[in-house]
mmCIF file of C-alpha atoms in Angstrom:
data_model
loop_
_atom_site.group_PDB
_atom_site.id
_atom_site.type_symbol
_atom_site.label_atom_id
_atom_site.label_comp_id
_atom_site.label_asym_id
_atom_site.label_seq_id
_atom_site.Cartn_x
_atom_site.Cartn_y
_atom_site.Cartn_z
ATOM 1 C CA MET A 537 -2.961 -38.142 29.741
ATOM 2 C CA ARG A 538 -3.105 -35.695 26.818
ATOM 3 C CA SER A 539 0.226 -34.049 26.063
ATOM 4 C CA ALA A 540 0.492 -30.269 25.960
ATOM 5 C CA PRO A 541 -0.356 -28.881 22.509
ATOM 6 C CA LEU A 542 2.213 -27.192 20.338
ATOM 7 C CA VAL A 543 1.466 -23.459 20.337
ATOM 8 C CA SER A 544 2.608 -21.371 17.384
ATOM 9 C CA VAL A 545 3.150 -17.763 18.451
ATOM 10 C CA ILE A 546 2.992 -15.428 15.454
ATOM 11 C CA VAL A 547 4.660 -12.045 15.909
ATOM 12 C CA PRO A 548 4.116 -9.471 13.127
ATOM 13 C CA ASN A 549 6.718 -6.723 13.252
ATOM 14 C CA TYR A 550 7.565 -3.477 11.499
ATOM 15 C CA ASN A 551 10.399 -1.314 12.848
ATOM 16 C CA TYR A 552 9.868 -2.262 16.484
ATOM 17 C CA ALA A 553 13.342 -3.603 17.244
ATOM 18 C CA PRO A 554 13.550 -2.333 20.865
ATOM 19 C CA THR A 555 10.218 -3.841 21.900
ATOM 20 C CA LEU A 556 10.661 -6.917 19.689
ATOM 21 C CA ARG A 557 13.645 -7.884 21.826
ATOM 22 C CA LEU A 558 11.496 -7.638 24.977
ATOM 23 C CA CYS A 559 8.623 -9.474 23.278
ATOM 24 C CA LEU A 560 10.811 -12.414 22.278
ATOM 25 C CA ALA A 561 12.550 -12.547 25.656
ATOM 26 C CA ALA A 562 9.117 -12.795 27.297
ATOM 27 C CA LEU A 563 8.126 -15.620 24.935
ATOM 28 C CA ASP A 564 11.372 -17.394 25.761
ATOM 29 C CA ALA A 565 10.326 -17.256 29.442
ATOM 30 C CA GLN A 566 6.851 -18.785 28.922
ATOM 31 C CA THR A 567 5.949 -21.678 31.186
ATOM 32 C CA HIS A 568 4.077 -23.468 28.383
ATOM 33 C CA ARG A 569 6.011 -25.869 26.242
ATOM 34 C CA PRO A 570 6.191 -26.852 23.389
ATOM 35 C CA LEU A 571 6.274 -23.425 21.756
ATOM 36 C CA GLU A 572 6.988 -22.411 18.163
ATOM 37 C CA VAL A 573 7.726 -18.711 17.673
ATOM 38 C CA ILE A 574 7.395 -17.227 14.180
ATOM 39 C CA VAL A 575 8.434 -13.608 13.624
ATOM 40 C CA VAL A 576 7.122 -12.133 10.374
ATOM 41 C CA ASP A 577 9.051 -8.987 9.572
ATOM 42 C CA ASP A 578 7.062 -6.591 7.409
ATOM 43 C CA GLY A 579 9.858 -4.813 5.554
ATOM 44 C CA SER A 580 11.563 -3.229 8.568
ATOM 45 C CA THR A 581 14.314 -0.684 7.957
ATOM 46 C CA ASP A 582 15.751 -0.914 11.486
ATOM 47 C CA ASP A 583 17.634 -3.901 12.946
ATOM 48 C CA SER A 584 14.478 -5.906 13.711
ATOM 49 C CA VAL A 585 15.574 -8.910 11.644
ATOM 50 C CA ALA A 586 18.927 -9.073 13.415
ATOM 51 C CA VAL A 587 17.141 -8.879 16.762
ATOM 52 C CA ALA A 588 14.784 -11.707 15.794
ATOM 53 C CA GLU A 589 17.629 -13.863 14.484
ATOM 54 C CA SER A 590 19.421 -13.550 17.827
ATOM 55 C CA PHE A 591 16.647 -15.677 19.355
ATOM 56 C CA ASP A 592 15.735 -19.290 18.691
ATOM 57 C CA VAL A 593 12.767 -18.378 16.476
ATOM 58 C CA ARG A 594 11.718 -18.770 12.870
ATOM 59 C CA VAL A 595 12.010 -15.516 10.900
ATOM 60 C CA LEU A 596 9.903 -14.885 7.801
ATOM 61 C CA ARG A 597 9.533 -11.731 5.737
ATOM 62 C CA THR A 598 6.853 -10.092 3.653
ATOM 63 C CA PRO A 599 7.893 -9.237 0.070
ATOM 64 C CA VAL A 600 7.137 -5.542 0.739
ATOM 65 C CA ASN A 601 5.707 -3.608 3.665
ATOM 66 C CA SER A 602 2.059 -4.690 3.583
ATOM 67 C CA GLY A 603 0.572 -4.238 7.059
ATOM 68 C CA PRO A 604 -0.051 -6.531 10.037
ATOM 69 C CA SER A 605 -2.854 -8.520 8.406
ATOM 70 C CA VAL A 606 -0.569 -9.773 5.626
ATOM 71 C CA ALA A 607 2.219 -10.517 8.103
ATOM 72 C CA ARG A 608 -0.106 -12.465 10.388
ATOM 73 C CA ASN A 609 -1.449 -14.466 7.450
ATOM 74 C CA ILE A 610 2.075 -15.467 6.384
ATOM 75 C CA GLY A 611 2.827 -16.604 9.913
ATOM 76 C CA ALA A 612 -0.447 -18.535 10.232
ATOM 77 C CA GLN A 613 0.196 -20.353 6.951
ATOM 78 C CA ALA A 614 3.628 -21.462 8.172
ATOM 79 C CA ALA A 615 2.502 -22.436 11.684
ATOM 80 C CA ARG A 616 2.456 -26.084 12.773
ATOM 81 C CA GLY A 617 0.757 -25.698 16.158
ATOM 82 C CA GLU A 618 -2.628 -26.879 17.406
ATOM 83 C CA VAL A 619 -3.104 -23.377 18.800
ATOM 84 C CA LEU A 620 -2.166 -20.142 17.055
ATOM 85 C CA MET A 621 -1.336 -17.192 19.275
ATOM 86 C CA PHE A 622 -1.014 -13.781 17.647
ATOM 87 C CA VAL A 623 1.155 -11.453 19.733
ATOM 88 C CA ASP A 624 2.159 -7.984 18.573
ATOM 89 C CA SER A 625 5.856 -7.129 18.679
ATOM 90 C CA ASP A 626 5.235 -4.276 21.151
ATOM 91 C CA VAL A 627 3.822 -6.663 23.788
ATOM 92 C CA ALA A 628 5.770 -8.649 26.395
ATOM 93 C CA LEU A 629 3.571 -11.429 27.807
ATOM 94 C CA ALA A 630 3.503 -12.454 31.448
ATOM 95 C CA PRO A 631 5.269 -15.837 31.894
ATOM 96 C CA ASP A 632 1.993 -17.755 32.325
ATOM 97 C CA ALA A 633 0.055 -16.009 29.521
ATOM 98 C CA VAL A 634 0.326 -18.769 26.892
ATOM 99 C CA ALA A 635 -0.363 -21.516 29.444
ATOM 100 C CA THR A 636 -3.459 -19.708 30.752
ATOM 101 C CA ALA A 637 -4.875 -19.146 27.258
ATOM 102 C CA VAL A 638 -4.306 -22.800 26.345
ATOM 103 C CA ALA A 639 -5.985 -23.943 29.565
ATOM 104 C CA ILE A 640 -9.109 -21.887 28.805
ATOM 105 C CA LEU A 641 -9.342 -23.273 25.270
ATOM 106 C CA ASP A 642 -8.779 -26.827 26.543
ATOM 107 C CA ARG A 643 -11.445 -26.828 29.248
ATOM 108 C CA GLU A 644 -14.056 -24.860 27.278
ATOM 109 C CA PRO A 645 -14.466 -26.345 23.771
ATOM 110 C CA GLY A 646 -17.092 -23.747 22.849
ATOM 111 C CA VAL A 647 -14.558 -20.947 23.179
ATOM 112 C CA GLY A 648 -13.063 -20.206 19.777
ATOM 113 C CA ALA A 649 -10.618 -17.508 20.850
ATOM 114 C CA VAL A 650 -9.080 -15.938 23.934
ATOM 115 C CA CYS A 651 -8.188 -12.235 23.985
ATOM 116 C CA GLY A 652 -5.722 -10.958 26.569
ATOM 117 C CA ASN A 653 -5.476 -7.609 28.327
ATOM 118 C CA TYR A 654 -2.703 -5.061 28.795
ATOM 119 C CA ASP A 655 -1.021 -4.532 32.139
ATOM 120 C CA THR A 656 -1.656 -1.136 33.766
ATOM 121 C CA VAL A 657 2.059 -0.319 33.378
ATOM 122 C CA PRO A 658 3.451 0.280 29.856
ATOM 123 C CA LEU A 659 6.258 -1.893 28.538
ATOM 124 C CA LEU A 660 8.541 1.149 28.202
ATOM 125 C CA PRO A 661 8.217 4.509 29.987
ATOM 126 C CA GLY A 662 7.172 7.393 27.770
ATOM 127 C CA GLY A 663 5.062 10.088 29.409
ATOM 128 C CA LEU A 664 1.390 10.931 29.755
ATOM 129 C CA VAL A 665 0.160 10.026 26.253
ATOM 130 C CA LYS A 666 1.587 6.513 26.352
ATOM 131 C CA ASP A 667 0.471 5.927 29.927
ATOM 132 C CA TYR A 668 -3.051 7.221 29.216
ATOM 133 C CA ARG A 669 -3.465 5.009 26.148
ATOM 134 C CA ASN A 670 -2.265 1.944 28.002
ATOM 135 C CA LEU A 671 -4.310 2.520 31.159
ATOM 136 C CA TYR A 672 -7.447 3.420 29.208
ATOM 137 C CA ARG A 673 -7.369 0.244 27.154
ATOM 138 C CA HIS A 674 -6.656 -1.853 30.230
ATOM 139 C CA TRP A 675 -9.791 -0.379 31.807
ATOM 140 C CA TRP A 676 -12.065 -0.978 28.819
ATOM 141 C CA TYR A 677 -10.785 -4.488 28.256
ATOM 142 C CA ARG A 678 -11.464 -5.185 31.928
ATOM 143 C CA LEU A 679 -15.030 -3.941 31.508
ATOM 144 C CA ALA A 680 -15.438 -6.225 28.496
ATOM 145 C CA GLU A 681 -14.250 -9.353 30.323
ATOM 146 C CA GLY A 682 -16.235 -12.475 29.580
ATOM 147 C CA ASN A 683 -17.811 -13.331 26.239
ATOM 148 C CA ILE A 684 -17.479 -10.515 23.724
ATOM 149 C CA THR A 685 -19.135 -9.887 20.357
ATOM 150 C CA GLY A 686 -17.987 -8.254 17.164
ATOM 151 C CA PHE A 687 -14.523 -7.032 18.079
ATOM 152 C CA LEU A 688 -11.147 -8.485 18.947
ATOM 153 C CA ALA A 689 -8.188 -7.232 20.924
ATOM 154 C CA THR A 690 -5.700 -8.408 18.322
ATOM 155 C CA ALA A 691 -2.443 -7.749 20.202
ATOM 156 C CA ILE A 692 -2.863 -10.868 22.391
ATOM 157 C CA LEU A 693 -5.097 -13.442 20.708
ATOM 158 C CA ALA A 694 -5.105 -17.254 20.978
ATOM 159 C CA VAL A 695 -7.143 -19.333 18.510
ATOM 160 C CA PRO A 696 -7.186 -23.104 17.937
ATOM 161 C CA ALA A 697 -5.798 -23.889 14.478
ATOM 162 C CA ARG A 698 -9.002 -25.766 13.562
ATOM 163 C CA VAL A 699 -11.030 -22.624 14.347
ATOM 164 C CA TRP A 700 -8.673 -20.397 12.378
ATOM 165 C CA ALA A 701 -9.094 -22.700 9.373
ATOM 166 C CA GLU A 702 -12.803 -21.796 9.480
ATOM 167 C CA VAL A 703 -12.687 -18.060 10.212
ATOM 168 C CA GLY A 704 -9.372 -16.839 8.794
ATOM 169 C CA PRO A 705 -7.533 -15.208 7.210
ATOM 170 C CA TRP A 706 -6.994 -11.605 8.266
ATOM 171 C CA ASN A 707 -8.298 -9.239 5.605
ATOM 172 C CA PRO A 708 -5.134 -8.143 3.762
ATOM 173 C CA ARG A 709 -6.761 -4.867 2.720
ATOM 174 C CA LEU A 710 -7.118 -3.713 6.320
ATOM 175 C CA THR A 711 -4.147 -2.104 8.041
ATOM 176 C CA GLN A 712 -6.273 -0.612 10.843
ATOM 177 C CA SER A 713 -9.063 -2.129 12.955
ATOM 178 C CA GLU A 714 -8.724 -5.521 11.293
ATOM 179 C CA GLY A 715 -9.954 -7.113 14.518
ATOM 180 C CA ALA A 716 -13.516 -6.002 13.846
ATOM 181 C CA ASP A 717 -13.549 -7.960 10.607
ATOM 182 C CA VAL A 718 -12.180 -11.210 12.045
ATOM 183 C CA GLY A 719 -14.156 -10.652 15.229
ATOM 184 C CA GLN A 720 -17.427 -10.709 13.303
ATOM 185 C CA ARG A 721 -16.611 -14.090 11.781
ATOM 186 C CA LEU A 722 -15.384 -15.538 15.069
ATOM 187 C CA THR A 723 -18.282 -14.388 17.231
ATOM 188 C CA ASP A 724 -20.824 -15.540 14.655
ATOM 189 C CA ARG A 725 -19.654 -19.143 15.280
ATOM 190 C CA TYR A 726 -17.925 -19.319 18.670
ATOM 191 C CA GLU A 727 -17.683 -17.760 22.073
ATOM 192 C CA VAL A 728 -14.777 -15.335 22.295
ATOM 193 C CA ARG A 729 -13.365 -14.793 25.770
ATOM 194 C CA MET A 730 -11.775 -11.580 26.972
ATOM 195 C CA THR A 731 -9.750 -12.087 30.140
ATOM 196 C CA SER A 732 -7.170 -10.249 32.220
ATOM 197 C CA THR A 733 -5.729 -13.582 33.351
ATOM 198 C CA VAL A 734 -3.884 -13.531 30.012
ATOM 199 C CA ILE A 735 -1.883 -10.334 30.234
ATOM 200 C CA GLY A 736 1.155 -8.544 28.851
ATOM 201 C CA ARG A 737 2.867 -5.186 29.028
ATOM 202 C CA HIS A 738 2.288 -3.034 25.963
ATOM 203 C CA ASP A 739 4.277 -0.172 24.462
ATOM 204 C CA ASP A 740 1.757 2.349 23.160
ATOM 205 C CA ASP A 741 2.049 5.579 21.175
ATOM 206 C CA ALA A 742 4.217 8.198 22.856
ATOM 207 C CA THR A 743 3.104 11.330 20.969
ATOM 208 C CA LEU A 744 -0.278 13.026 20.915
ATOM 209 C CA ARG A 745 -0.241 13.453 17.139
ATOM 210 C CA ILE A 746 0.220 9.731 16.445
ATOM 211 C CA ALA A 747 -2.263 8.688 19.128
ATOM 212 C CA LEU A 748 -5.037 11.003 17.906
ATOM 213 C CA SER A 749 -4.340 10.091 14.283
ATOM 214 C CA LYS A 750 -4.862 6.412 15.094
ATOM 215 C CA VAL A 751 -8.038 7.113 17.065
ATOM 216 C CA PHE A 752 -9.441 9.151 14.161
ATOM 217 C CA THR A 753 -8.549 6.547 11.529
ATOM 218 C CA ARG A 754 -9.820 3.571 13.505
ATOM 219 C CA THR A 755 -13.100 5.299 14.282
ATOM 220 C CA ARG A 756 -13.593 6.391 10.675
ATOM 221 C CA VAL A 757 -12.924 2.978 9.132
ATOM 222 C CA HIS A 758 -15.248 1.238 11.583
ATOM 223 C CA ILE A 759 -18.288 3.129 10.268
ATOM 224 C CA PRO A 760 -19.093 0.668 7.414
ATOM 225 C CA PHE A 761 -18.808 -2.247 9.816
ATOM 226 C CA PHE A 762 -21.036 -0.541 12.377
ATOM 227 C CA LEU A 763 -23.732 0.494 9.901
ATOM 228 C CA ASP A 764 -23.735 -2.610 7.701
ATOM 229 C CA ARG A 765 -23.563 -5.150 10.533
ATOM 230 C CA ARG A 766 -25.438 -3.180 13.195
ATOM 231 C CA ARG A 767 -22.743 -3.971 15.730
ATOM 232 C CA VAL A 768 -21.711 -1.415 18.313
ATOM 233 C CA ALA A 769 -18.234 -2.913 18.683
ATOM 234 C CA GLY A 770 -16.637 -0.897 15.910
ATOM 235 C CA VAL A 771 -17.667 2.581 17.007
ATOM 236 C CA VAL A 772 -18.264 2.241 20.723
ATOM 237 C CA THR A 773 -16.130 -0.489 22.235
ATOM 238 C CA SER A 774 -13.216 -0.984 19.869
ATOM 239 C CA ALA A 775 -12.913 2.661 18.878
ATOM 240 C CA GLU A 776 -12.446 3.704 22.480
ATOM 241 C CA SER A 777 -15.368 6.092 22.689
ATOM 242 C CA GLY A 778 -16.998 5.722 26.075
ATOM 243 C CA THR A 779 -19.961 8.093 26.119
ATOM 244 C CA GLY A 780 -18.593 10.924 24.001
ATOM 245 C CA LEU A 781 -21.766 12.728 22.924
ATOM 246 C CA ALA A 782 -21.739 15.071 25.915
ATOM 247 C CA ALA A 783 -18.097 15.936 25.197
ATOM 248 C CA TRP A 784 -18.868 16.760 21.576
ATOM 249 C CA LEU A 785 -21.841 18.915 22.587
ATOM 250 C CA ALA A 786 -19.803 20.671 25.277
ATOM 251 C CA ALA A 787 -17.200 21.624 22.668
ATOM 252 C CA ALA A 788 -19.866 22.697 20.169
ATOM 253 C CA THR A 789 -21.599 24.968 22.700
ATOM 254 C CA THR A 790 -18.411 26.592 24.047
ATOM 255 C CA PRO A 791 -18.855 29.733 21.848
ATOM 256 C CA LEU A 792 -22.393 30.351 23.175
ATOM 257 C CA PRO A 793 -21.345 32.732 25.998
ATOM 258 C CA LEU A 794 -19.648 34.972 23.434
ATOM 259 C CA LEU A 795 -22.611 34.855 21.062
ATOM 260 C CA ALA A 796 -25.571 34.903 23.444
ATOM 261 C CA GLY A 797 -24.288 36.202 26.774
ATOM 262 C CA PRO A 798 -22.442 34.948 29.889
ATOM 263 C CA ALA A 799 -25.447 33.027 31.208
ATOM 264 C CA TRP A 800 -24.991 30.498 28.417
ATOM 265 C CA ALA A 801 -21.651 29.441 29.917
ATOM 266 C CA ALA A 802 -23.653 27.126 32.150
ATOM 267 C CA LEU A 803 -24.593 24.877 29.216
ATOM 268 C CA PRO A 804 -21.123 23.722 28.101
ATOM 269 C CA LEU A 805 -20.115 23.396 31.761
ATOM 270 C CA LEU A 806 -23.147 21.227 32.482
ATOM 271 C CA LEU A 807 -22.433 19.065 29.451
ATOM 272 C CA LEU A 808 -18.812 18.692 30.514
ATOM 273 C CA VAL A 809 -19.905 17.619 34.011
ATOM 274 C CA LEU A 810 -22.300 15.085 32.464
ATOM 275 C CA TRP A 811 -19.479 13.738 30.319
ATOM 276 C CA LEU A 812 -17.202 13.354 33.336
ATOM 277 C CA ALA A 813 -19.977 11.689 35.342
ATOM 278 C CA SER A 814 -20.646 9.195 32.561
ATOM 279 C CA ASP A 815 -17.180 7.708 33.132
ATOM 280 C CA ALA A 816 -17.113 8.117 36.905
ATOM 281 C CA ARG A 817 -16.122 4.479 37.509
ATOM 282 C CA MET A 818 -13.147 4.846 35.194
ATOM 283 C CA TYR A 819 -11.950 8.014 36.913
ATOM 284 C CA ARG A 820 -12.248 6.358 40.322
ATOM 285 C CA PHE A 821 -10.107 3.512 38.995
ATOM 286 C CA VAL A 822 -7.500 5.916 37.598
ATOM 287 C CA ARG A 823 -7.394 7.866 40.860
ATOM 288 C CA SER A 824 -6.918 4.669 42.854
ATOM 289 C CA THR A 825 -3.970 3.615 40.691
ATOM 290 C CA ARG A 826 -2.320 6.964 39.872
ATOM 291 C CA GLY A 827 -3.623 9.652 42.262
ATOM 292 C CA LEU A 828 -5.676 12.833 41.804
ATOM 293 C CA PRO A 829 -3.220 15.094 39.873
ATOM 294 C CA TYR A 830 -2.673 12.373 37.284
ATOM 295 C CA THR A 831 -6.446 11.809 37.009
ATOM 296 C CA VAL A 832 -6.949 15.467 36.043
ATOM 297 C CA ALA A 833 -4.372 15.149 33.249
ATOM 298 C CA TYR A 834 -5.897 11.807 32.233
ATOM 299 C CA ALA A 835 -9.349 13.413 31.949
ATOM 300 C CA ALA A 836 -7.953 16.148 29.688
ATOM 301 C CA MET A 837 -6.420 13.483 27.434
ATOM 302 C CA HIS A 838 -9.681 11.560 27.435
ATOM 303 C CA LEU A 839 -11.577 14.675 26.364
ATOM 304 C CA LEU A 840 -9.236 15.146 23.384
ATOM 305 C CA VAL A 841 -9.715 11.502 22.413
ATOM 306 C CA ASN A 842 -13.513 11.758 22.618
ATOM 307 C CA LEU A 843 -13.542 14.896 20.478
ATOM 308 C CA THR A 844 -11.306 13.159 17.930
ATOM 309 C CA ILE A 845 -13.696 10.219 17.857
ATOM 310 C CA GLY A 846 -16.521 12.642 17.098
ATOM 311 C CA VAL A 847 -14.627 13.962 14.088
ATOM 312 C CA GLY A 848 -13.861 10.399 12.984
ATOM 313 C CA VAL A 849 -17.529 9.424 13.182
ATOM 314 C CA ALA A 850 -18.587 12.481 11.167
ATOM 315 C CA VAL A 851 -15.985 11.925 8.440
ATOM 316 C CA GLY A 852 -16.744 8.206 8.319
ATOM 317 C CA LEU A 853 -20.459 8.837 7.908
ATOM 318 C CA VAL A 854 -19.826 11.230 5.024
ATOM 319 C CA GLN A 855 -17.545 8.694 3.331
ATOM 320 C CA TRP A 856 -20.102 5.947 3.880
ATOM 321 C CA LEU A 857 -22.778 8.075 2.188
ATOM 322 C CA VAL A 858 -20.722 9.050 -0.869
ATOM 323 C CA SER A 859 -18.325 6.121 -1.429
ATOM 324 C CA ARG A 860 -19.390 2.610 -2.381
ATOM 325 C CA ARG A 861 -15.806 1.413 -1.965
ATOM 326 C CA PHE A 862 -15.759 2.693 1.600
ATOM 327 C CA ARG A 863 -19.071 0.978 2.369
ATOM 328 C CA ARG A 864 -17.591 -2.337 1.218
ATOM 329 C CA LEU A 865 -14.424 -1.957 3.267
ATOM 330 C CA TYR A 866 -15.429 -4.781 5.590
ATOM 331 C CA ASP A 867 -16.617 -7.204 2.910
ATOM 332 C CA THR A 868 -15.349 -10.432 4.488
ATOM 333 C CA THR A 869 -15.661 -12.399 1.252
ATOM 334 C CA ALA A 870 -12.758 -10.354 -0.119
ATOM 335 C CA ALA A 871 -10.489 -11.647 2.629
ATOM 336 C CA ALA A 872 -10.948 -15.322 1.823
#
């Protein structure tokens, strides 16, 4: 009988001491053994290193703050396991998460990676913005369940070491949306499985400014990947867009009643209704889990996110047209 494989869990961290403690406690409670946990601290200025050292884990450090791709690469190079599992320091896995991911990889040799989902409840309470971000991503990852192409949910990702030797490393130049880059290489060669059977609670952004800034940046930097590779993952799936065109048009036509008369108010209202209808399944899901008043607030947040994505797409397209460096942002040969 084949013994259980050693799994190396690689946890990149930068100034996430409160959630890092919960992340490592959850790894300590995993049912799968043997387990090697490697925390790679990326120049934290809080007490993250002290938190990590209070657990039975290996602690490594980047020379300077360099981003999650560099931290993950350092951890992968030091790992000894047959399976590498990348887990962000703001995620606390369910006790069976590692065991479930390993079981999928073991029984399905054609699967080169397993991506996990977020629980519907955030790791730490924090208000509407955090709850919206967490619930939205849970919903879209659920829709994507099965074999996925061109994007990765990088916060919970299990990859056999032999596969990582072929498709790695993470592109050190990318500090945002690095999953699209690795996802292209993985899905070109292997099946990649998204599943909610591998799940963890996630601590997302608590303020609107940070959340919208990330949405804008991630949408913008996905444009070269989307246009050069002709993959929808960067702009549609991974950039959290849903069907945002109606939302953008509704916003653009809002001044029409003032310019052309009250009758034109029907147009932005119709476009807004079309936008809401395009995500009707999602809103039914939100209502079933949170109730109607919350769903109204959720829809308002979702509208802001879709409008921000529209701005990100526009800016990204302009940069793609005028900047050769930007067009080559996802040149995978530079990551090798």
